[in-house]
Short mmCIF file of C-alpha atoms in Angstrom, two decimals:
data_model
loop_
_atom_site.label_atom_id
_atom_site.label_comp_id
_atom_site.label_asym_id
_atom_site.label_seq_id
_atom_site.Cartn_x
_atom_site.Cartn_y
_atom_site.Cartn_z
CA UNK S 24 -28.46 16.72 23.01
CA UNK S 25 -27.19 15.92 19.28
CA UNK S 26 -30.20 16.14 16.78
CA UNK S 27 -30.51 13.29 13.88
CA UNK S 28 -28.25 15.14 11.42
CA UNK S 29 -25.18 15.63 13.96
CA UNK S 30 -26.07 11.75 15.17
CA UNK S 31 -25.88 11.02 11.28
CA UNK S 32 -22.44 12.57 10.99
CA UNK S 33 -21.27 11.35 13.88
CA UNK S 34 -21.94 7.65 12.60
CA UNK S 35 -20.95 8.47 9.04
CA UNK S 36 -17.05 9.96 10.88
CA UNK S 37 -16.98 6.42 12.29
CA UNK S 38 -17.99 4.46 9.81
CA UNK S 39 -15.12 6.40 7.70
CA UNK S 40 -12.46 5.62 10.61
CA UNK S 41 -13.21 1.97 10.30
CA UNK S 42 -13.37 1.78 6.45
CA UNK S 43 -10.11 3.43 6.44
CA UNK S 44 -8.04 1.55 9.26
CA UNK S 45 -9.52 -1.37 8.25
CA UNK S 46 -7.99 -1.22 4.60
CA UNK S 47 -4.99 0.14 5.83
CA UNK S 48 -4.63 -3.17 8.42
CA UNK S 49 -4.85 -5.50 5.03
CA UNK S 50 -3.14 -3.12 2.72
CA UNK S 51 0.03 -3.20 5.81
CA UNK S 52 -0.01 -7.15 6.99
CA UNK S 53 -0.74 -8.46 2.78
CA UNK S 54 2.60 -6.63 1.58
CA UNK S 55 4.53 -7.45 4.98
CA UNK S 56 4.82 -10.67 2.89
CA UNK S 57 6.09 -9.83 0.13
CA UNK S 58 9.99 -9.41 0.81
CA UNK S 59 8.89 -13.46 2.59
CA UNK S 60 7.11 -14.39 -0.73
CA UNK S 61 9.49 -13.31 -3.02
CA UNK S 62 12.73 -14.56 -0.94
CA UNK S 63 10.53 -18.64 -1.53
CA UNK S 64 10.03 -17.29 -4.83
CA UNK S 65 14.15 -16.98 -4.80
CA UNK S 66 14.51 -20.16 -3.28
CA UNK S 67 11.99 -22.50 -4.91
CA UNK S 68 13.09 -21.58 -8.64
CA UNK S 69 17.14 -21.55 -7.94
CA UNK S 70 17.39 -17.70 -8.73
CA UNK S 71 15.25 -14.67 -9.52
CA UNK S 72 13.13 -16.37 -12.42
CA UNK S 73 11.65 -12.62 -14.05
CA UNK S 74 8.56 -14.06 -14.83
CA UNK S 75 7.85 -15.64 -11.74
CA UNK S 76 8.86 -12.56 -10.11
CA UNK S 77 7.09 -9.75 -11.86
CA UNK S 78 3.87 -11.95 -11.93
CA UNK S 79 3.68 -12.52 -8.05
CA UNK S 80 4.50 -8.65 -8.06
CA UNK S 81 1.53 -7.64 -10.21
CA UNK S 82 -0.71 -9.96 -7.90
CA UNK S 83 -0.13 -7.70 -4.82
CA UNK S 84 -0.58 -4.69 -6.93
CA UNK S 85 -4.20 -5.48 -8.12
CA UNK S 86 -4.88 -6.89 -4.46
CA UNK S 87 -4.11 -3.52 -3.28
CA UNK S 88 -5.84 -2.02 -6.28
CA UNK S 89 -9.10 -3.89 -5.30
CA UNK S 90 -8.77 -3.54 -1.47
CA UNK S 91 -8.70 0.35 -2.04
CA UNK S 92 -11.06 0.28 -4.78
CA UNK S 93 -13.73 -0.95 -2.23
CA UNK S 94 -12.95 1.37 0.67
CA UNK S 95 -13.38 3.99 -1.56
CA UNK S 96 -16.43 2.64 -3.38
CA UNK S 97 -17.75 2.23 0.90
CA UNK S 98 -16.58 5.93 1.65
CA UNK S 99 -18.62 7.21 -1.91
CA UNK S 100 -21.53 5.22 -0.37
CA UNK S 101 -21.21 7.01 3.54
CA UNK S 102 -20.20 10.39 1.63
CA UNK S 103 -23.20 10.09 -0.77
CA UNK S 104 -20.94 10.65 -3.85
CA UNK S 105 -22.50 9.83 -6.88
CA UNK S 106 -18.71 9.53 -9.14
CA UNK S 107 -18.84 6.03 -8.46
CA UNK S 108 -17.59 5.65 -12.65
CA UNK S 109 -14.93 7.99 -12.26
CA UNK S 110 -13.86 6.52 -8.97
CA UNK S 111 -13.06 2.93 -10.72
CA UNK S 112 -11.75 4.43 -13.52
CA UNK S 113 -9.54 6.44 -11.61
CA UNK S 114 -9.00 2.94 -9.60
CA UNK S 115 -8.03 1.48 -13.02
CA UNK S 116 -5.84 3.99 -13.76
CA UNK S 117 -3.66 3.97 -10.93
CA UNK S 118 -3.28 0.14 -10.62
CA UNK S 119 -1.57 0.52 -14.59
CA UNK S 120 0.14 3.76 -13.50
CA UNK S 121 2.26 1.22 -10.75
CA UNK S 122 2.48 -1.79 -13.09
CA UNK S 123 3.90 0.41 -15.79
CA UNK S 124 6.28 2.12 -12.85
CA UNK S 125 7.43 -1.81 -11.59
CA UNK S 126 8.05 -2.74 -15.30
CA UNK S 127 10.25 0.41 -15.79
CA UNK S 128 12.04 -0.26 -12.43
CA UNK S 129 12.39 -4.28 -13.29
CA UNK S 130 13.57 -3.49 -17.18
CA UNK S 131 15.83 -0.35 -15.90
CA UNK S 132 17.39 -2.06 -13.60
CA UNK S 133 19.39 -4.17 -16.39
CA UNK S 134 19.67 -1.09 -18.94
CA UNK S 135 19.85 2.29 -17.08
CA UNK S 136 20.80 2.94 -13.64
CA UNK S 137 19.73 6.26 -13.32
CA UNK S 138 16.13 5.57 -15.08
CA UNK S 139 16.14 2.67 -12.27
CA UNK S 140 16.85 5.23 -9.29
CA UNK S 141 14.47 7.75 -10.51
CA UNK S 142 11.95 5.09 -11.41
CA UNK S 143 12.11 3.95 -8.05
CA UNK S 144 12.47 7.41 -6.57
CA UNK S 145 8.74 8.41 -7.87
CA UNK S 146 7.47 4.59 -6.90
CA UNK S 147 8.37 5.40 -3.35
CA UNK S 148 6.81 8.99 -3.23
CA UNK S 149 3.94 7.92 -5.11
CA UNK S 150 3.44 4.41 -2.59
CA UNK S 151 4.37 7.47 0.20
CA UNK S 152 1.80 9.54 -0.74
CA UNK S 153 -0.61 7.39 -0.98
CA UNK S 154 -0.71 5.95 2.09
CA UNK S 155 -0.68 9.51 3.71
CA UNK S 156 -3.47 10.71 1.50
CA UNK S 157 -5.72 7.79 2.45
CA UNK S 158 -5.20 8.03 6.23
CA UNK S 159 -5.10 12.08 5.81
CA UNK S 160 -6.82 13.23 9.19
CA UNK S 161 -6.25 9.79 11.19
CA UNK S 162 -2.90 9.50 10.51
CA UNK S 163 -0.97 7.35 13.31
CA UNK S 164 2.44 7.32 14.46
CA UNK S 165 2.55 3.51 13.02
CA UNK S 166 1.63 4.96 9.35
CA UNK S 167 4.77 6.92 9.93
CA UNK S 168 6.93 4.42 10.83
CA UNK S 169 5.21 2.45 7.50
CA UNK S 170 6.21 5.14 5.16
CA UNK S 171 9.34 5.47 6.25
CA UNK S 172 10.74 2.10 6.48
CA UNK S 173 9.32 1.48 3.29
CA UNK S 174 10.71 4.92 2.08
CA UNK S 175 14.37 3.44 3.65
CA UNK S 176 13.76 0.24 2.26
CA UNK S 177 13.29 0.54 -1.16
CA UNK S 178 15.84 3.25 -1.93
CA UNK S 179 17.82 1.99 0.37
CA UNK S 180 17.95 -1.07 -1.60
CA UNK S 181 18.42 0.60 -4.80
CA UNK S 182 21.27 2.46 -3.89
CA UNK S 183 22.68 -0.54 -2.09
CA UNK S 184 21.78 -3.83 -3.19
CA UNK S 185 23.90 -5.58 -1.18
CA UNK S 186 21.26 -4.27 2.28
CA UNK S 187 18.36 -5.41 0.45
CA UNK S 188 17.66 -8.55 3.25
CA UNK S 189 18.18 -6.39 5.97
CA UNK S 190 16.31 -3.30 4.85
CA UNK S 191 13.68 -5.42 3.79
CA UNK S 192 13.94 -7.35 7.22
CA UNK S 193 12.71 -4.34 8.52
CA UNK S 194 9.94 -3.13 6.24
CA UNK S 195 8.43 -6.42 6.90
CA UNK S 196 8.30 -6.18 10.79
CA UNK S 197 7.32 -2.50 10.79
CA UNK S 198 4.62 -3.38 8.28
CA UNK S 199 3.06 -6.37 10.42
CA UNK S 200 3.03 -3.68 13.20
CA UNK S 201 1.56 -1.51 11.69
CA UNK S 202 -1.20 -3.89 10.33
CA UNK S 203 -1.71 -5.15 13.58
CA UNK S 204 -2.10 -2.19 14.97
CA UNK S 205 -4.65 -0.91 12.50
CA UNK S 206 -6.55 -4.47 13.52
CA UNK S 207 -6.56 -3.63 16.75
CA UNK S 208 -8.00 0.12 16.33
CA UNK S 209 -10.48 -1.35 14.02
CA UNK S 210 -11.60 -4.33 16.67
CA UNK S 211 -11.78 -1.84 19.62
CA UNK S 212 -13.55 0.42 17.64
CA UNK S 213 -16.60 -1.76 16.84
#
């Protein structure tokens, strides 16, 4: 028989498991779009207009900034941390730490090749990282296959622009898998 304090653990572990998969199934099915939103974006204004471009780009950012901002302001609250300052700040931080990176990738891209492929280099292991730091502990084979097609994807693209669709192609189906996926472990876990 499992006294309060285990029961409370127990409930806080789960509570944790959904917070988590639950950001991860928005974080994977929002930017599954992107390559789609940014190929109308193509489309609708007759070529890559830069403005257009780097504006829809900073809107996913903060979306992901936000979504992750509240699962870790949820797993403060089931953890009992009381950094909840330092926690947006740090929030903050990172969400100018990627624009900064995107600008540096967009602008190098026209000026510097190599700044552009190591620009986009630490992008990808920092995007990498990230994902395998928040699901540290729960980590599913789908969060693999995430990290890598993104991984194969954006370098991929870098080094070979002319396999952007395809590469792309392929983040975006791996990434609706794995959001679905993550919806599904979060509905059967409730």
């Amino acid at each position: 028989m499992m006294d309060s304090r285990e029961t409370a653990k127990e409930i806080a572990r789960r509570m944790t498991r959904y917070y988590v998969r639950k950001t991860m199934a928005k974080y994977y099915t929002v930017w599954s779009t992107y390559p789609l939103m940014s190929g109308l974006l193509y489309i609708l204004v007759h070529g890559i207009n830069f403005e257009a471009f780097l504006v829809l780009l900073i809107l996913y950012i903060i979306f992901t900034g936000l979504t992750f901002s509240k699962l870790f302001q949820a797993l403060a609250r089931a953890e009992d941390f009381k950094r909840k300052n330092s926690n947006r700040r740090r929030g903050i931080s990172s969400i100018l730490i990627f624009i900064v990176l995107i600008v540096i990738i967009l602008f190098s891209y026209y000026m510097n090749y190599s700044l552009y492929l190591m620009s986009s280099g630490i992008y990808t292991f920092l995007v990498d990282a990230g994902v395998l730091m928040t699901v540290r502990g729960q980590t599913r084979y789908y969060d693999i296959i995430a990290v890598l097609t993104f991984s194969i994807a954006f370098i991929g693209s870098a080094l070979f622009p002319y396999l952007f669709t395809p590469l792309f192609l392929l983040f975006s189906i791996a990434w609706i898998f794995a959001g679905y996926l993550s919806f599904l472990e979060v509905t059967n876990d409730v």
